[in-house]
CSV table of C-alpha atoms and ligand atoms in Angstrom, one decimal:
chain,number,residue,atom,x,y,z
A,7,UNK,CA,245.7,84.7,52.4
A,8,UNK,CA,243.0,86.5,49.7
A,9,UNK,CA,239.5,85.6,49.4
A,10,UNK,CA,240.3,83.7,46.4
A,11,UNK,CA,243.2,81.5,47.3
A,12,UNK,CA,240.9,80.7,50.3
A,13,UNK,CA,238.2,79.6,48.5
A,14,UNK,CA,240.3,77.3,45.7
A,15,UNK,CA,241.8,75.8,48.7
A,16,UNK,CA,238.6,74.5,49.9
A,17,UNK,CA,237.6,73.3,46.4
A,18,UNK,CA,240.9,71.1,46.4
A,19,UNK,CA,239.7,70.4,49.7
A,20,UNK,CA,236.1,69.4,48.6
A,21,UNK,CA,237.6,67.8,46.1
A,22,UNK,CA,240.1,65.6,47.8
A,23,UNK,CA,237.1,64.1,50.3
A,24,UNK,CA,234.8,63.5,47.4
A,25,UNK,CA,237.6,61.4,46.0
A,26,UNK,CA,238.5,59.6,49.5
A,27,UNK,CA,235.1,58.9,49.9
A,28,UNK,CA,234.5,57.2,46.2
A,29,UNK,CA,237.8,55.2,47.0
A,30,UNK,CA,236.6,54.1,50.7
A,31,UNK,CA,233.1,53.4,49.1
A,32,UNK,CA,234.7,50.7,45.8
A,33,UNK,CA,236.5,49.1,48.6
A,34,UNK,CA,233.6,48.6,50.4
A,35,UNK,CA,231.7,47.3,47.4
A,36,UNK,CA,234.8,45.2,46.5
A,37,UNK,CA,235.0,43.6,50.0
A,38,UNK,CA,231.1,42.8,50.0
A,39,UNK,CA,231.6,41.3,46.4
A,40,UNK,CA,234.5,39.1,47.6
A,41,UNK,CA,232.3,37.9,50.5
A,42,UNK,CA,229.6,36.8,48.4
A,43,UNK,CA,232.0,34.4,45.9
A,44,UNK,CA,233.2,32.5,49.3
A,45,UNK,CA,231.4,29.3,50.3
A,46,UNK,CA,230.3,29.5,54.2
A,47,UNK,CA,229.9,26.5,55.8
A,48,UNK,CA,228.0,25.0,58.9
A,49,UNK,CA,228.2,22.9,61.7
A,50,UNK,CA,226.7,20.1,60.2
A,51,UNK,CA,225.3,19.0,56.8
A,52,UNK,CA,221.7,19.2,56.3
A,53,UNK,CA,219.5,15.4,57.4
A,54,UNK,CA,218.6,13.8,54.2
A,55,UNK,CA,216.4,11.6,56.8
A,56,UNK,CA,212.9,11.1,55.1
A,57,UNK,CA,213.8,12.9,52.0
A,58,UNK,CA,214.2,11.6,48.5
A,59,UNK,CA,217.6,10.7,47.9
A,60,UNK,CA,219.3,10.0,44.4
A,61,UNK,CA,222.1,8.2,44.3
A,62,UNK,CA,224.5,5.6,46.5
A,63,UNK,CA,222.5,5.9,49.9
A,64,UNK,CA,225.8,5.8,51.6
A,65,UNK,CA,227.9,7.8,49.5
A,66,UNK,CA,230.8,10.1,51.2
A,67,UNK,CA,229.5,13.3,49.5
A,68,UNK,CA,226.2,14.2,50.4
A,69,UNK,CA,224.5,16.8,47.9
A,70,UNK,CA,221.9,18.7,48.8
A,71,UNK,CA,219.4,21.0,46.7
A,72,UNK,CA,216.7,24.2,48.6
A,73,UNK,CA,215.0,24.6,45.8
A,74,UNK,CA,210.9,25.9,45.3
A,75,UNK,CA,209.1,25.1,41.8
A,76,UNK,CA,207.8,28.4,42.0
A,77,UNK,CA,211.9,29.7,41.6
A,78,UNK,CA,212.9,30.4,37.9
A,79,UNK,CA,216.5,30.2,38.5
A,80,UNK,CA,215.6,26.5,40.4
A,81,UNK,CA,214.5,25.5,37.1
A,82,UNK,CA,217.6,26.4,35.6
A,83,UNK,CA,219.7,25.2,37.9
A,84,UNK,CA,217.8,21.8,37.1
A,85,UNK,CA,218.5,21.9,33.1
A,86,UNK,CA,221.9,23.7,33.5
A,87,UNK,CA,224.1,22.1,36.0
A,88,UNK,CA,222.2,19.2,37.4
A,89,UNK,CA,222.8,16.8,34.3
A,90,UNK,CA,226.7,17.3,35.0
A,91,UNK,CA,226.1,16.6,38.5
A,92,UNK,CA,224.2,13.7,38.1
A,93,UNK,CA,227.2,12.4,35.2
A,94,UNK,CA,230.0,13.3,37.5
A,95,UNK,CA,229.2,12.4,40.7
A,96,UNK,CA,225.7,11.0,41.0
A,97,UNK,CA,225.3,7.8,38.5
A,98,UNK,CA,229.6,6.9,39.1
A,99,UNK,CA,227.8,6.1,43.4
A,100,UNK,CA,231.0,9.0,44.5
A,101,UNK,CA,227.9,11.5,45.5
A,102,UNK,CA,224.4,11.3,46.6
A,103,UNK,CA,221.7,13.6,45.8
A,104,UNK,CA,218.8,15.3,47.8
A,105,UNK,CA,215.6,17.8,47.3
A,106,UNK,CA,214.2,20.1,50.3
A,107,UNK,CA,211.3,22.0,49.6
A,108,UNK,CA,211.5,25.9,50.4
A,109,UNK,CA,208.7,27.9,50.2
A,110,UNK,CA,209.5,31.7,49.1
A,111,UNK,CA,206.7,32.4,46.5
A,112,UNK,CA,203.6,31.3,48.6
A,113,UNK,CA,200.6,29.2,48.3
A,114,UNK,CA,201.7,28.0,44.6
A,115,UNK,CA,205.3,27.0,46.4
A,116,UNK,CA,203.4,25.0,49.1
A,117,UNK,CA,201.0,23.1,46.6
A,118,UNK,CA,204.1,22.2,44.7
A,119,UNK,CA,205.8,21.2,47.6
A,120,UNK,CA,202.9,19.5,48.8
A,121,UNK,CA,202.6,17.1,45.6
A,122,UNK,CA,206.6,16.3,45.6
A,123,UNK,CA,205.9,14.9,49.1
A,124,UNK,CA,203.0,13.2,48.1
A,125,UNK,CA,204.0,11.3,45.2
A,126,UNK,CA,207.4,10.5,47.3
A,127,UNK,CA,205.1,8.8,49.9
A,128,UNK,CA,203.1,6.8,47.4
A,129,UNK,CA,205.6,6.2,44.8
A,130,UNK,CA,208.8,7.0,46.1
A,131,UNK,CA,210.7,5.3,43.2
A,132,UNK,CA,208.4,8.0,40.4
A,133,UNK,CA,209.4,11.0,42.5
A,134,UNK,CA,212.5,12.7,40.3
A,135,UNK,CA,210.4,11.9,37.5
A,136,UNK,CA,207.4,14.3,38.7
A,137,UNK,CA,210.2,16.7,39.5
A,138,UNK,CA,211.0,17.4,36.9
A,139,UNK,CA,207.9,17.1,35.0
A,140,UNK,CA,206.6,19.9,37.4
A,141,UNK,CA,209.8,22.3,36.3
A,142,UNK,CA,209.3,21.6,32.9
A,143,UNK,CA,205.9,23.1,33.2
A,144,UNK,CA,207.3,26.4,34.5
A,145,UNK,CA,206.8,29.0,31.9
A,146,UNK,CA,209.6,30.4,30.3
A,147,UNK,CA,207.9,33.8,31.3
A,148,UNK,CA,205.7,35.2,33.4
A,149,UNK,CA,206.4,32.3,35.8
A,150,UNK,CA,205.2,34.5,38.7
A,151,UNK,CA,201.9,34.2,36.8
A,152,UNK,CA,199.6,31.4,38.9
A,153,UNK,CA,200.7,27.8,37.0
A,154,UNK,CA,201.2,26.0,40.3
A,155,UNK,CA,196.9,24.6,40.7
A,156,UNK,CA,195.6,21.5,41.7
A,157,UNK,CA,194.7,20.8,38.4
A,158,UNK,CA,197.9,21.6,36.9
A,159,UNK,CA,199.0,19.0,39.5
A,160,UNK,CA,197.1,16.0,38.5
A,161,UNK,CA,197.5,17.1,34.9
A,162,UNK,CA,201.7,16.6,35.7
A,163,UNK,CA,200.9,13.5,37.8
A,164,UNK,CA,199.1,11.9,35.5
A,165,UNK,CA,200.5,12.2,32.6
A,166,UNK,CA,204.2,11.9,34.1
A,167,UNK,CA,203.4,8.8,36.2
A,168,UNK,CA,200.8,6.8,34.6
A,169,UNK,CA,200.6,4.6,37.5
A,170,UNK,CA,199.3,7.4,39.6
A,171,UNK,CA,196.0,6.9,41.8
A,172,UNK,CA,195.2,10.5,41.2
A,173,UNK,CA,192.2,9.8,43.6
A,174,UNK,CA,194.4,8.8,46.3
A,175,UNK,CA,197.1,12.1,45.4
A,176,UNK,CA,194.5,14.5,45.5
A,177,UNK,CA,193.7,13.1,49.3
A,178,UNK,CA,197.3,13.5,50.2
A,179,UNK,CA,197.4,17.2,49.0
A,180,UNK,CA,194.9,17.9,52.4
A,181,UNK,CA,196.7,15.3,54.3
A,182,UNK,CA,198.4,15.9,57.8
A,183,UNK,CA,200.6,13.2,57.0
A,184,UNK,CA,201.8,15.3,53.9
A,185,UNK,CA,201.7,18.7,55.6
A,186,UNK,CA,204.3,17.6,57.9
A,187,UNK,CA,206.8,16.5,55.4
A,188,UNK,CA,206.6,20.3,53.6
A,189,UNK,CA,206.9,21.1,57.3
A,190,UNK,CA,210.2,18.9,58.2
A,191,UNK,CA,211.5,21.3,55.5
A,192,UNK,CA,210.9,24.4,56.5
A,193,UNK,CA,212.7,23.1,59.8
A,194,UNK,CA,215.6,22.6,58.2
A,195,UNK,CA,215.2,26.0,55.6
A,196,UNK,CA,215.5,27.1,59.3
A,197,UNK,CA,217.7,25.3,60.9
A,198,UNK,CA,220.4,26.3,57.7
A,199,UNK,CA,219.3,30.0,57.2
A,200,UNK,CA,218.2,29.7,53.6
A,201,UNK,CA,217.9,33.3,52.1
A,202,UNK,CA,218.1,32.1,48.5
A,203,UNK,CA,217.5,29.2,46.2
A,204,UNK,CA,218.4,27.7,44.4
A,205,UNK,CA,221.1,26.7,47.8
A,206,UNK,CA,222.9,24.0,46.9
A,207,UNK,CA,225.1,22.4,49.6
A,208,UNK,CA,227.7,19.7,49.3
A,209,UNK,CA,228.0,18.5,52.9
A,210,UNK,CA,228.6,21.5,55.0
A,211,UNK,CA,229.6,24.0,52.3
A,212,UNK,CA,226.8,26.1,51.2
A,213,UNK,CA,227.9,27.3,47.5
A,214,UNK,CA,228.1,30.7,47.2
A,215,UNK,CA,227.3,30.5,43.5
A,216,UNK,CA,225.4,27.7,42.9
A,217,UNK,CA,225.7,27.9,38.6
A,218,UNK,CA,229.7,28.0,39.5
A,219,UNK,CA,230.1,24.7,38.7
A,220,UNK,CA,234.3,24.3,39.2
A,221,UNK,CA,233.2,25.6,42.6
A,222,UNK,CA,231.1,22.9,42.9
A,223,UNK,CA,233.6,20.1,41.7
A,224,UNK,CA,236.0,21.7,43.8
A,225,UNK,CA,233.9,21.2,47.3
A,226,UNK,CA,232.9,17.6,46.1
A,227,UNK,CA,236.7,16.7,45.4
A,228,UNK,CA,238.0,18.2,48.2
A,229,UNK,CA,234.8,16.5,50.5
A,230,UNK,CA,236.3,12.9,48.6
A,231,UNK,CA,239.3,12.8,50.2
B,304,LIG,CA1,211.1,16.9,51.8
């Protein structure tokens, strides 16, 4: 063999494991992405014991919501494909429908947290409608910008919940009492691995895309039966 059919034999050569490995790399990508579109599921579905709970308390399909105020795609989630739940599943009594506090973005996460636990202690029947008062005052940008304040608090409160003994809510904020609901939470953010939210899971099936809402009617369908 001459020096030069040597050396384009080990260019094919080069070239055929460059190629091999692009191929072996897409099908590793392609596995990884297939992975990702399949709902897990766990042992058990997450307690909805001392939580606020939308919804026919005794309903077969039990849906719950990890979600942070701090989380822009939470807020989302909450305009985009929570009206449908609530239409489909929620206000018909076939589902019910729960909120756990996760706390990924910090201090601001916690305070929020801290005041949806301590308007559902005092008023439990105002709670969803602080909830969502407090999402609608997450900015459209910069929402990792400090909103999340005491004062922006009792501003939501009051003006949300006329009712409201702001007095008696700004106690609760520094309460044990309310510090240990925020804390039940984070037992079961624990307890069911949450990496991401919004997590939404319907019983035991954690939904691997939570803004795939056939996916979601599928799990809740199939849970029916
Ligand atoms: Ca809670």
């Amino acid at each position: 063999m001459n020096k030069k059919s040597k050396k384009s034999r080990s260019l094919v050569l080069y070239t055929l494991v460059v190629i091999v490995l692009f191929v072996a790399l897409f099908a590793i990508n392609q596995a990884t992405n297939k992975k990702d579109n399949v709902n897990q599921t766990t042992a058990e579905a997450p307690s909805t014991a001392s939580q606020p709970v939308m919804g026919k308390e005794d309903a077969k399909v039990s849906i719950v919501e990890f979600g942070d105020y701090k989380c822009p795609s939470c807020k989302a989630w909450g305009e985009q494909v929570w009206p449908l739940l609530k239409r489909d599943y929620i206000d018909s009594g076939k589902a019910k429908f729960s909120y756990t506090n996760v706390l990924f973005h910090g201090e601001e996460s916690k305070l929020g947290a801290l005041a949806g636990e301590a308007i559902f202690k005092s008023n439990p029947e105002d709670f969803w409608t602080f909830h969502k008062a407090l999402f609608d005052e997450q900015p459209e940008v910069n929402h990792d910008g400090l909103w999340i304040t005491e004062g922006k608090l009792l501003e939501v409160a009051k003006n949300s919940i006329p009712a409201m003994d702001l007095e008696q809510f700004q106690q609760s904020l520094k309460s044990n009492e309310i510090q240990g609901s925020v804390d039940l939470d984070q037992e079961l953010v624990r307890q069911f691995n949450i990496k991401q939210t919004p997590t939404i899971m319907i019983n035991n099936i954690v939904i691997a895309n939570p803004f795939d809402y056939a996916a979601i009617t599928a799990a809740i369908e199939q849970e029916m039966k």
